[in-house]
Coordinates of C-alpha atoms in Angstrom, one line a residue:
M1 CA 0.0 0.0 0.0
P2 CA 1.5 3.4 -0.9
V3 CA 2.3 5.9 1.9
P4 CA -0.3 8.7 1.9
V5 CA 0.8 12.3 1.1
P6 CA 0.9 14.4 4.4
R7 CA -2.3 16.3 4.9
Q8 CA -3.4 19.3 6.9
R9 CA -6.9 18.1 7.8
A10 CA -8.5 14.8 8.7
I11 CA -9.4 13.3 5.3
P12 CA -10.2 9.6 4.7
A13 CA -8.0 7.7 2.3
V14 CA -10.7 7.7 -0.4
E15 CA -11.0 11.4 -0.4
S16 CA -7.3 11.8 -0.8
G17 CA -7.4 9.6 -3.9
Q18 CA -5.4 6.7 -2.3
A19 CA -8.2 4.2 -2.3
P20 CA -11.3 3.6 -4.5
A21 CA -14.7 4.5 -3.0
A22 CA -16.6 1.5 -1.7
P23 CA -20.3 1.1 -1.1
A24 CA -21.5 2.0 2.4
V25 CA -22.1 -0.7 4.9
G26 CA -25.6 -0.8 6.3
G27 CA -26.7 -0.9 10.0
P28 CA -29.7 -1.6 12.2
S29 CA -33.1 0.0 12.2
K30 CA -33.3 3.8 12.6
D31 CA -34.9 3.5 16.0
E32 CA -31.9 1.7 17.5
T33 CA -29.9 3.9 19.9
V34 CA -26.1 4.2 20.1
R35 CA -24.8 1.5 22.4
T36 CA -21.6 2.6 24.2
E37 CA -19.8 0.0 26.1
D38 CA -17.2 1.4 28.5
A39 CA -14.7 -1.1 29.6
G40 CA -15.3 -0.4 33.2
R41 CA -19.0 -1.4 33.0
N42 CA -19.3 -4.2 30.5
E43 CA -17.7 -7.5 30.0
A44 CA -16.6 -8.7 26.6
T45 CA -18.2 -11.5 24.8
P46 CA -15.9 -14.4 24.5
A47 CA -14.8 -15.0 20.9
E48 CA -15.2 -18.4 19.3
N49 CA -12.5 -19.9 17.3
D50 CA -13.6 -20.4 13.8
P51 CA -10.6 -21.1 11.6
T52 CA -11.5 -21.5 7.9
R53 CA -10.3 -24.5 5.8
N54 CA -8.1 -24.6 2.6
A55 CA -10.2 -25.6 -0.2
A56 CA -8.8 -26.6 -3.6
P57 CA -11.7 -27.2 -6.0
A58 CA -10.9 -29.9 -8.6
D59 CA -12.7 -32.2 -10.9
G60 CA -11.1 -35.1 -9.0
V61 CA -10.0 -37.1 -11.9
H62 CA -6.6 -37.3 -13.5
H63 CA -6.0 -39.5 -16.5
A64 CA -3.4 -40.1 -19.2
V65 CA -3.2 -41.9 -22.5
S66 CA -0.2 -42.7 -24.6
P67 CA -1.1 -45.0 -27.6
T68 CA 2.4 -44.9 -29.0
G69 CA 4.4 -44.6 -25.8
V70 CA 4.8 -40.8 -25.9
S71 CA 3.9 -38.5 -23.1
P72 CA 0.3 -38.4 -22.0
A73 CA -1.7 -35.4 -23.0
G74 CA -4.7 -36.1 -20.8
V75 CA -3.3 -35.4 -17.3
S76 CA -5.7 -33.1 -15.6
T77 CA -4.6 -30.1 -13.5
T78 CA -7.8 -28.0 -13.6
G79 CA -8.0 -27.9 -9.8
A80 CA -4.5 -26.3 -9.6
N81 CA -5.9 -23.1 -11.1
T82 CA -8.7 -22.7 -8.8
A83 CA -7.2 -23.5 -5.4
A84 CA -8.0 -21.1 -2.6
T85 CA -6.6 -20.8 0.8
N86 CA -8.1 -19.2 3.9
T87 CA -6.1 -18.5 7.0
A88 CA -7.3 -17.8 10.5
G89 CA -5.7 -15.5 13.1
T90 CA -6.0 -15.8 16.8
N91 CA -5.3 -12.9 19.3
A92 CA -3.4 -13.1 22.5
T93 CA -6.5 -13.8 24.6
G94 CA -7.8 -16.6 22.5
A95 CA -10.2 -14.5 20.5
S96 CA -10.2 -15.7 17.0
G97 CA -9.6 -13.6 13.9
G98 CA -12.2 -15.8 12.3
D99 CA -13.3 -15.2 8.7
A100 CA -13.8 -12.0 6.9
A101 CA -17.4 -11.5 8.1
S102 CA -16.4 -11.8 11.9
A103 CA -13.2 -9.8 11.9
G104 CA -13.8 -6.3 10.8
V105 CA -14.6 -7.0 7.2
G106 CA -18.3 -8.1 7.5
P107 CA -20.8 -8.1 4.7
A108 CA -23.1 -5.2 3.9
H109 CA -26.2 -4.4 5.9
T110 CA -24.6 -5.2 9.3
T111 CA -24.3 -2.9 12.3
L112 CA -20.8 -1.4 12.3
T113 CA -19.1 -1.8 15.7
L114 CA -16.1 0.5 16.6
L115 CA -13.6 0.0 19.4
L116 CA -12.1 3.3 20.6
I117 CA -8.8 2.9 22.3
E118 CA -8.1 6.3 24.0
D119 CA -6.9 7.0 27.6
D120 CA -9.4 10.0 27.6
P121 CA -12.5 9.0 25.8
T122 CA -14.1 12.3 26.7
A123 CA -11.4 14.1 24.6
A124 CA -13.3 12.7 21.4
P125 CA -17.0 13.1 22.2
I126 CA -17.8 13.0 18.5
V127 CA -17.4 9.1 18.4
R128 CA -20.5 8.7 20.5
D129 CA -22.7 10.0 17.8
L130 CA -21.4 8.3 14.7
R131 CA -23.8 7.3 11.9
D132 CA -23.5 5.0 8.9
A133 CA -24.4 6.0 5.3
D134 CA -28.1 5.3 6.0
D135 CA -28.0 7.6 9.0
R136 CA -28.2 4.6 11.4
P137 CA -26.1 4.6 14.6
M138 CA -22.8 2.7 15.0
R139 CA -22.1 0.7 18.1
V140 CA -19.2 2.1 20.0
R141 CA -17.0 0.5 22.7
T142 CA -14.4 2.4 24.6
A143 CA -11.1 1.2 26.2
R144 CA -8.7 3.4 28.2
N145 CA -5.8 1.1 27.7
L146 CA -4.7 -2.0 25.7
T147 CA -5.5 -4.3 28.5
E148 CA -9.1 -3.2 28.4
A149 CA -9.1 -3.2 24.6
E150 CA -7.8 -6.8 24.5
R151 CA -10.9 -7.9 26.6
L152 CA -13.3 -5.9 24.4
L153 CA -11.8 -7.0 21.0
T154 CA -14.4 -9.6 20.1
D155 CA -15.3 -10.9 16.6
D156 CA -18.1 -8.4 16.1
V157 CA -15.8 -5.4 16.2
H158 CA -15.4 -4.0 12.7
C159 CA -12.9 -1.2 13.2
I160 CA -10.5 0.0 15.8
L161 CA -9.8 3.7 16.4
L162 CA -6.4 3.9 18.1
D163 CA -4.7 6.8 19.8
L164 CA -1.0 6.5 18.8
A165 CA 0.1 8.4 22.0
L166 CA -0.9 5.5 24.2
P167 CA 2.1 3.6 25.7
A168 CA 2.5 0.0 24.6
P169 CA 2.3 -2.7 27.2
G170 CA 5.4 -2.9 29.3
R171 CA 6.7 0.4 28.0
A172 CA 6.7 3.9 29.3
S173 CA 4.9 6.6 27.5
S174 CA 6.6 8.3 24.4
A175 CA 7.3 11.3 26.6
A176 CA 9.5 9.1 28.8
G177 CA 11.7 8.1 25.9
N178 CA 10.0 5.2 24.1
D179 CA 12.1 4.5 21.1
D180 CA 9.3 3.1 18.9
E181 CA 6.7 5.7 18.4
L182 CA 4.4 3.1 16.8
A183 CA 4.8 0.3 19.3
V184 CA 1.2 0.5 20.5
L185 CA 0.0 0.3 16.8
R186 CA 2.2 -2.8 16.2
H187 CA 0.9 -4.4 19.3
V188 CA -2.7 -3.8 18.2
L189 CA -2.1 -5.1 14.7
R190 CA -0.6 -8.3 16.2
L191 CA -3.6 -8.5 18.5
A192 CA -6.2 -8.0 15.7
P193 CA -4.6 -8.8 12.4
R194 CA -8.0 -9.0 10.6
H195 CA -9.6 -5.8 11.9
A196 CA -9.6 -2.5 10.2
V197 CA -7.5 0.1 12.1
L198 CA -7.7 4.0 12.1
A199 CA -4.8 5.7 13.7
L200 CA -5.3 9.0 15.8
T201 CA -2.4 11.4 16.0
A202 CA -1.7 14.9 17.0
S203 CA -2.5 17.8 14.6
G204 CA 0.2 18.4 12.1
D205 CA 2.0 15.1 12.8
A206 CA 1.3 13.8 9.3
Q207 CA 4.7 12.1 9.1
R208 CA 3.7 9.8 12.1
G209 CA 0.4 9.1 10.6
A210 CA 1.8 8.2 7.2
E211 CA 4.2 5.8 9.0
A212 CA 1.2 4.3 10.7
V213 CA -0.3 3.5 7.4
R214 CA 2.9 2.0 6.1
V215 CA 3.0 -0.3 9.1
G216 CA -0.5 -1.6 8.6
A217 CA -3.2 1.0 9.6
Q218 CA -5.9 1.7 7.0
D219 CA -5.8 5.5 7.5
Y220 CA -4.9 8.2 10.0
L221 CA -6.8 11.1 11.4
F222 CA -5.9 14.2 13.5
K223 CA -7.4 14.1 17.0
D224 CA -8.2 17.7 17.4
E225 CA -9.8 18.0 13.8
L226 CA -12.2 15.2 14.2
D227 CA -15.5 15.7 12.3
G228 CA -18.5 13.4 12.7
R229 CA -19.2 13.2 9.0
L230 CA -15.6 12.6 8.0
L231 CA -14.9 10.2 10.9
S232 CA -18.0 8.1 10.0
R233 CA -16.9 7.9 6.3
A234 CA -13.4 7.1 7.4
I235 CA -14.5 4.1 9.4
R236 CA -16.7 2.8 6.6
Y237 CA -13.9 3.2 4.0
A238 CA -11.4 1.6 6.4
V239 CA -13.6 -1.4 6.8
E240 CA -14.1 -1.7 3.1
R241 CA -10.3 -1.3 2.4
K242 CA -9.6 -4.0 5.0
R243 CA -12.0 -6.3 3.3
S244 CA -10.4 -5.6 -0.1
D245 CA -6.9 -6.2 1.3
T246 CA -8.1 -9.5 2.8
A247 CA -9.6 -10.7 -0.5
E248 CA -6.5 -9.6 -2.4
R249 CA -4.3 -11.6 0.2
R250 CA -6.4 -14.7 -0.1
L251 CA -6.3 -14.5 -3.9
A252 CA -2.5 -14.3 -3.8
E253 CA -2.4 -17.2 -1.4
G254 CA -4.7 -19.2 -3.5
K255 CA -2.5 -18.6 -6.6
L256 CA 0.6 -19.7 -4.6
R257 CA -1.2 -22.8 -3.4
A258 CA -2.4 -23.6 -6.9
Q259 CA 1.3 -23.4 -8.1
E260 CA 2.4 -25.6 -5.4
N261 CA -0.3 -28.1 -6.1
A262 CA 0.5 -28.1 -9.8
R263 CA 4.2 -28.9 -9.1
L264 CA 3.3 -31.6 -6.7
E265 CA 0.8 -33.1 -9.2
R266 CA 3.3 -33.1 -12.0
G267 CA 5.6 -35.1 -9.6
L268 CA 2.8 -37.5 -8.7
L269 CA 1.5 -38.0 -12.2
P270 CA 4.6 -38.3 -14.4
T271 CA 5.2 -38.5 -18.1
P272 CA 5.9 -42.1 -19.0
L273 CA 9.3 -42.7 -20.7
L274 CA 8.3 -45.3 -23.3
E275 CA 9.9 -43.9 -26.5
G276 CA 10.8 -46.8 -28.8
S277 CA 8.4 -49.2 -27.1
L278 CA 5.4 -50.9 -28.9
L279 CA 3.4 -51.0 -25.6
R280 CA 0.4 -48.8 -25.2
F281 CA 0.0 -46.8 -21.9
A282 CA -3.0 -45.5 -20.1
A283 CA -3.5 -44.3 -16.5
R284 CA -6.3 -42.9 -14.4
Y285 CA -6.0 -41.3 -11.0
R286 CA -8.7 -40.1 -8.6
P287 CA -7.9 -38.8 -5.0
G288 CA -10.2 -40.1 -2.3
R289 CA -10.4 -36.8 -0.2
S290 CA -13.3 -34.5 -1.2
R291 CA -12.4 -31.8 -3.7
A292 CA -8.6 -32.8 -3.3
L293 CA -6.0 -32.6 -6.0
L294 CA -3.7 -35.2 -4.6
G295 CA -3.5 -38.4 -2.7
G296 CA -0.9 -40.9 -1.5
D297 CA -1.0 -43.1 -4.7
F298 CA 1.7 -42.9 -7.3
Y299 CA 2.8 -44.7 -10.4
D300 CA 5.5 -44.5 -13.2
T301 CA 6.7 -46.2 -16.3
V302 CA 10.1 -46.1 -18.0
R303 CA 12.0 -48.0 -20.7
T304 CA 15.7 -48.6 -20.2
P305 CA 18.3 -48.7 -23.0
D306 CA 18.2 -52.5 -23.2
G307 CA 14.5 -52.4 -24.3
T308 CA 13.1 -53.5 -20.9
V309 CA 9.9 -51.6 -19.9
H310 CA 9.7 -51.1 -16.1
A311 CA 6.3 -50.1 -14.6
M312 CA 5.3 -49.6 -10.9
I313 CA 2.4 -48.5 -8.8
G314 CA 2.4 -47.7 -5.1
D315 CA 0.3 -46.5 -2.3
V316 CA 1.5 -44.5 0.8
C317 CA -0.8 -45.1 3.8
G318 CA -2.9 -42.0 4.4
H319 CA -4.5 -39.4 2.1
G320 CA -3.1 -36.0 3.0
P321 CA -0.6 -33.8 1.3
D322 CA 2.3 -35.1 3.4
E323 CA 1.5 -38.6 2.0
A324 CA 1.3 -37.2 -1.5
A325 CA 4.7 -35.6 -1.1
L326 CA 6.3 -38.8 0.1
G327 CA 4.7 -40.7 -2.8
V328 CA 6.4 -38.2 -5.2
E329 CA 9.7 -38.8 -3.5
L330 CA 9.4 -42.6 -3.8
R331 CA 8.4 -42.3 -7.4
I332 CA 11.3 -40.1 -8.4
A333 CA 13.6 -42.4 -6.4
W334 CA 12.2 -45.4 -8.2
R335 CA 12.8 -43.8 -11.6
A336 CA 16.4 -42.8 -10.8
L337 CA 17.3 -46.2 -9.4
T338 CA 15.6 -48.0 -12.3
L339 CA 17.5 -46.0 -14.9
A340 CA 20.6 -46.7 -12.9
G341 CA 20.1 -50.5 -13.5
L342 CA 18.6 -51.6 -10.1
C343 CA 15.6 -53.9 -10.0
G344 CA 13.9 -56.5 -7.8
D345 CA 14.9 -56.9 -4.3
Q346 CA 17.9 -54.5 -4.5
L347 CA 15.7 -51.7 -5.8
L348 CA 13.0 -52.3 -3.1
N349 CA 15.6 -52.5 -0.3
T350 CA 16.9 -49.0 -1.4
L351 CA 13.5 -47.6 -1.7
Q352 CA 12.7 -48.8 1.9
Q353 CA 15.8 -46.9 3.1
V354 CA 14.5 -43.7 1.4
L355 CA 11.1 -44.1 2.9
E356 CA 12.5 -44.6 6.4
H357 CA 14.6 -41.4 6.1
E358 CA 11.8 -39.3 4.6
R359 CA 8.7 -40.2 6.6
D360 CA 7.6 -38.1 9.6
D361 CA 6.3 -41.1 11.5
D362 CA 7.8 -44.5 12.0
E363 CA 4.3 -46.1 11.4
I364 CA 4.1 -44.7 7.8
F365 CA 4.6 -47.4 5.3
A366 CA 4.1 -47.8 1.5
T367 CA 2.9 -50.8 -0.6
L368 CA 4.5 -51.3 -4.0
C369 CA 4.1 -53.4 -7.2
T370 CA 6.8 -53.5 -9.8
V371 CA 6.8 -55.3 -13.2
D372 CA 9.9 -55.5 -15.5
I373 CA 8.7 -56.5 -19.0
A374 CA 11.3 -58.1 -21.2
P375 CA 12.2 -56.4 -24.5
D376 CA 10.3 -59.0 -26.5
G377 CA 7.2 -58.3 -24.4
R378 CA 6.4 -61.9 -23.6
R379 CA 7.9 -62.3 -20.1
A380 CA 8.0 -60.2 -17.0
G381 CA 9.5 -60.1 -13.5
L382 CA 7.0 -59.3 -10.8
C383 CA 7.8 -57.9 -7.2
L384 CA 5.0 -57.2 -4.7
A385 CA 5.6 -55.4 -1.5
G386 CA 2.3 -55.7 0.4
H387 CA 0.5 -54.7 -2.8
P388 CA -2.5 -56.4 -4.7
A389 CA -1.4 -58.5 -7.7
P390 CA -1.8 -57.1 -11.2
L391 CA -4.5 -58.4 -13.5
I392 CA -3.7 -59.8 -16.9
A393 CA -6.1 -60.2 -19.7
R394 CA -5.4 -62.3 -23.0
P395 CA -7.6 -63.1 -25.9
D396 CA -7.4 -66.8 -25.4
R397 CA -8.4 -66.9 -21.7
P398 CA -10.4 -64.9 -19.1
A399 CA -8.8 -62.1 -17.2
R400 CA -7.0 -63.3 -14.0
L401 CA -4.7 -62.1 -11.3
L402 CA -0.9 -62.7 -11.6
P403 CA 0.7 -65.0 -9.0
H404 CA 1.0 -63.4 -5.5
D405 CA 2.3 -66.2 -3.4
N406 CA 5.7 -64.4 -3.0
N407 CA 4.2 -61.2 -1.9
G408 CA 6.7 -59.4 0.4
P409 CA 5.9 -57.0 3.3
A410 CA 5.1 -53.3 2.6
L411 CA 8.0 -50.9 2.6
G412 CA 8.8 -49.5 6.0
L413 CA 7.4 -52.4 8.1
L414 CA 10.2 -54.9 8.5
P415 CA 13.9 -53.8 8.5
G416 CA 16.0 -56.1 6.4
A417 CA 13.0 -57.6 4.6
R418 CA 13.3 -59.5 1.3
W419 CA 11.0 -59.2 -1.8
P420 CA 11.3 -62.2 -4.1
R421 CA 11.1 -61.7 -7.9
T422 CA 8.6 -63.9 -9.7
Q423 CA 8.9 -64.7 -13.4
V424 CA 5.6 -64.7 -15.3
E425 CA 4.7 -65.5 -18.8
L426 CA 2.6 -62.9 -20.6
G427 CA 2.3 -64.2 -24.2
A428 CA 2.2 -62.5 -27.5
E429 CA -1.0 -60.3 -27.0
W430 CA -2.1 -59.1 -23.5
S431 CA -3.3 -56.2 -21.3
L432 CA -1.7 -55.8 -17.9
M433 CA -3.6 -53.7 -15.3
M434 CA -2.0 -52.5 -12.1
Y435 CA -4.0 -50.7 -9.5
T436 CA -4.2 -49.5 -5.9
D437 CA -6.5 -50.9 -3.3
G438 CA -8.8 -48.0 -3.6
L439 CA -10.2 -49.8 -6.6
I440 CA -11.2 -52.9 -4.7
E441 CA -12.1 -51.7 -1.3
G442 CA -15.2 -49.7 -2.2
R443 CA -18.5 -51.0 -0.8
I444 CA -21.1 -52.7 -2.8
G445 CA -24.4 -50.9 -2.0
A446 CA -25.4 -49.9 1.5
G447 CA -24.1 -53.0 3.3
R448 CA -20.6 -53.7 4.5
E449 CA -19.6 -56.0 1.7
R450 CA -16.7 -54.8 -0.4
L451 CA -16.0 -55.3 -4.1
G452 CA -12.7 -57.1 -3.4
Q453 CA -10.3 -58.6 -6.0
D454 CA -12.7 -61.3 -7.1
G455 CA -15.4 -58.7 -7.8
M456 CA -13.0 -56.4 -9.6
V457 CA -11.9 -59.4 -11.8
E458 CA -15.5 -60.2 -12.8
M459 CA -16.1 -56.5 -13.5
I460 CA -13.1 -56.2 -15.8
R461 CA -14.0 -59.5 -17.6
R462 CA -17.5 -58.1 -18.4
Q463 CA -16.2 -54.8 -19.6
L464 CA -13.6 -56.4 -21.8
A465 CA -16.3 -58.6 -23.2
E466 CA -18.1 -55.4 -24.1
G467 CA -15.2 -54.3 -26.2
L468 CA -13.7 -51.7 -23.8
T469 CA -10.0 -51.2 -24.0
G470 CA -7.4 -48.7 -22.9
E471 CA -8.5 -45.4 -21.4
A472 CA -12.2 -46.4 -21.9
L473 CA -11.8 -49.5 -19.9
L474 CA -10.1 -47.6 -17.0
R475 CA -12.8 -44.9 -17.0
A476 CA -15.6 -47.4 -17.0
A477 CA -13.9 -49.4 -14.2
V478 CA -13.5 -46.3 -11.9
N479 CA -16.9 -45.0 -12.7
E480 CA -18.6 -48.4 -11.9
V481 CA -16.7 -48.8 -8.6
R482 CA -18.0 -45.4 -7.6
E483 CA -21.5 -46.3 -8.6
L484 CA -21.3 -49.5 -6.6
N485 CA -20.0 -47.6 -3.6
G486 CA -22.9 -45.2 -3.8
G487 CA -20.8 -42.1 -4.3
E488 CA -17.2 -40.9 -3.9
L489 CA -14.6 -43.5 -2.7
T490 CA -12.9 -42.8 0.6
D491 CA -9.5 -44.0 -0.6
D492 CA -7.4 -42.8 -3.5
V493 CA -7.6 -44.8 -6.8
A494 CA -4.8 -45.2 -9.3
V495 CA -4.9 -47.5 -12.2
V496 CA -2.2 -48.2 -14.9
L497 CA -2.9 -50.2 -18.1
L498 CA -0.1 -51.6 -20.5
D499 CA -1.2 -53.3 -23.7
R500 CA 0.7 -55.3 -26.2
A501 CA -0.7 -56.1 -29.6
P502 CA 1.1 -58.6 -32.0

């Protein structure tokens, strides 16, 4: 906010051209009288904490298709552009800053409440007869010091009128050598970060008033030049300016959060490195949290110089952003280790070390499934770390699960664990589907019965018989699982499909 030009009279920021005019805020009925609440006669209403939540709207679905092994063009990041963040401030006495409506930036047609902090309230009698734009009275509370003001500063206060000459807590007055002339203002701003503040200063001390605006006040006024009309307008404009500042700050925070989510999403939903491979790739991802962008599931696919295609899918326990970040770290580590030539038990043991060093809690673990498809596409090595076995479908036989007898423990559970590598025959033409447990743990109807692996296999068999393949198959599978569950799934869902045609 620019520093206002020094003035010779009490002029609100709007009149001086520093802020746009805003519509007047309404008040109570005309027959309501002014309510003055002196600190010595009234007790403050306790404030209720009401912190707002971060919301990041998203369509909830992320998908990718690469029919020739090139990077997917269908990864959705729409939610990253509409993320919004709301923060809550709490004052030193436990009174919450709350949301915009409860902390000095309330909606129109509400009664404005002013808190006057002045050691001699009788010196400014004009504040007892303040009117809003509709000539309705404003509520006024008075406090003779910051201790009383702290008690009277509840969520229904819209604006604070502060005498800059007051001593800050624990300090002597400015006449006694206080080094910081704005210490009292800084204290009030820390106490009420979401309230509009008007500074009162001595006549002619425009430099101090301008500095108060630079520190955080919405405007400044000269105490001995107060005018009822100008003061009323200054209060209304200060409230509107604070509301505008709050909206602008939230917009900036929302944009920053959207950028962070987009970066994290790009790490969680990678571009498959399949250049030169004849395999077709498709993937679908859906976070389990309502309106969330990201979950704890992750996947990746790369082709090494020898022609082997390596694919993996994993699931970090939990559904929050911390789990998503850990999933990104594990995926990136897997890609780096795979390109470096590690596979099977050696790779999983190294990933477990990464997990143990990066997790915040010793109880955090991750399941993982890796498949290494030979250059000729007919054989594969399978490693399971507490993860569901992939499903394979071939033209000459019904879809079935790959062997899972050698399933090792999830990463992070057992130090020194081993993960056997099982060789499987794929054949000349096949479709291999890897998935996380979110696809099989959804309920069937209103009861407690879950879909399970057997139910999923039957579902995929039916959809394949209907001619569905690739992205259409994954989309139909996820949608049907949601319908069977009766709505959104509570767990994240990630599905990867690799196809080989002769």
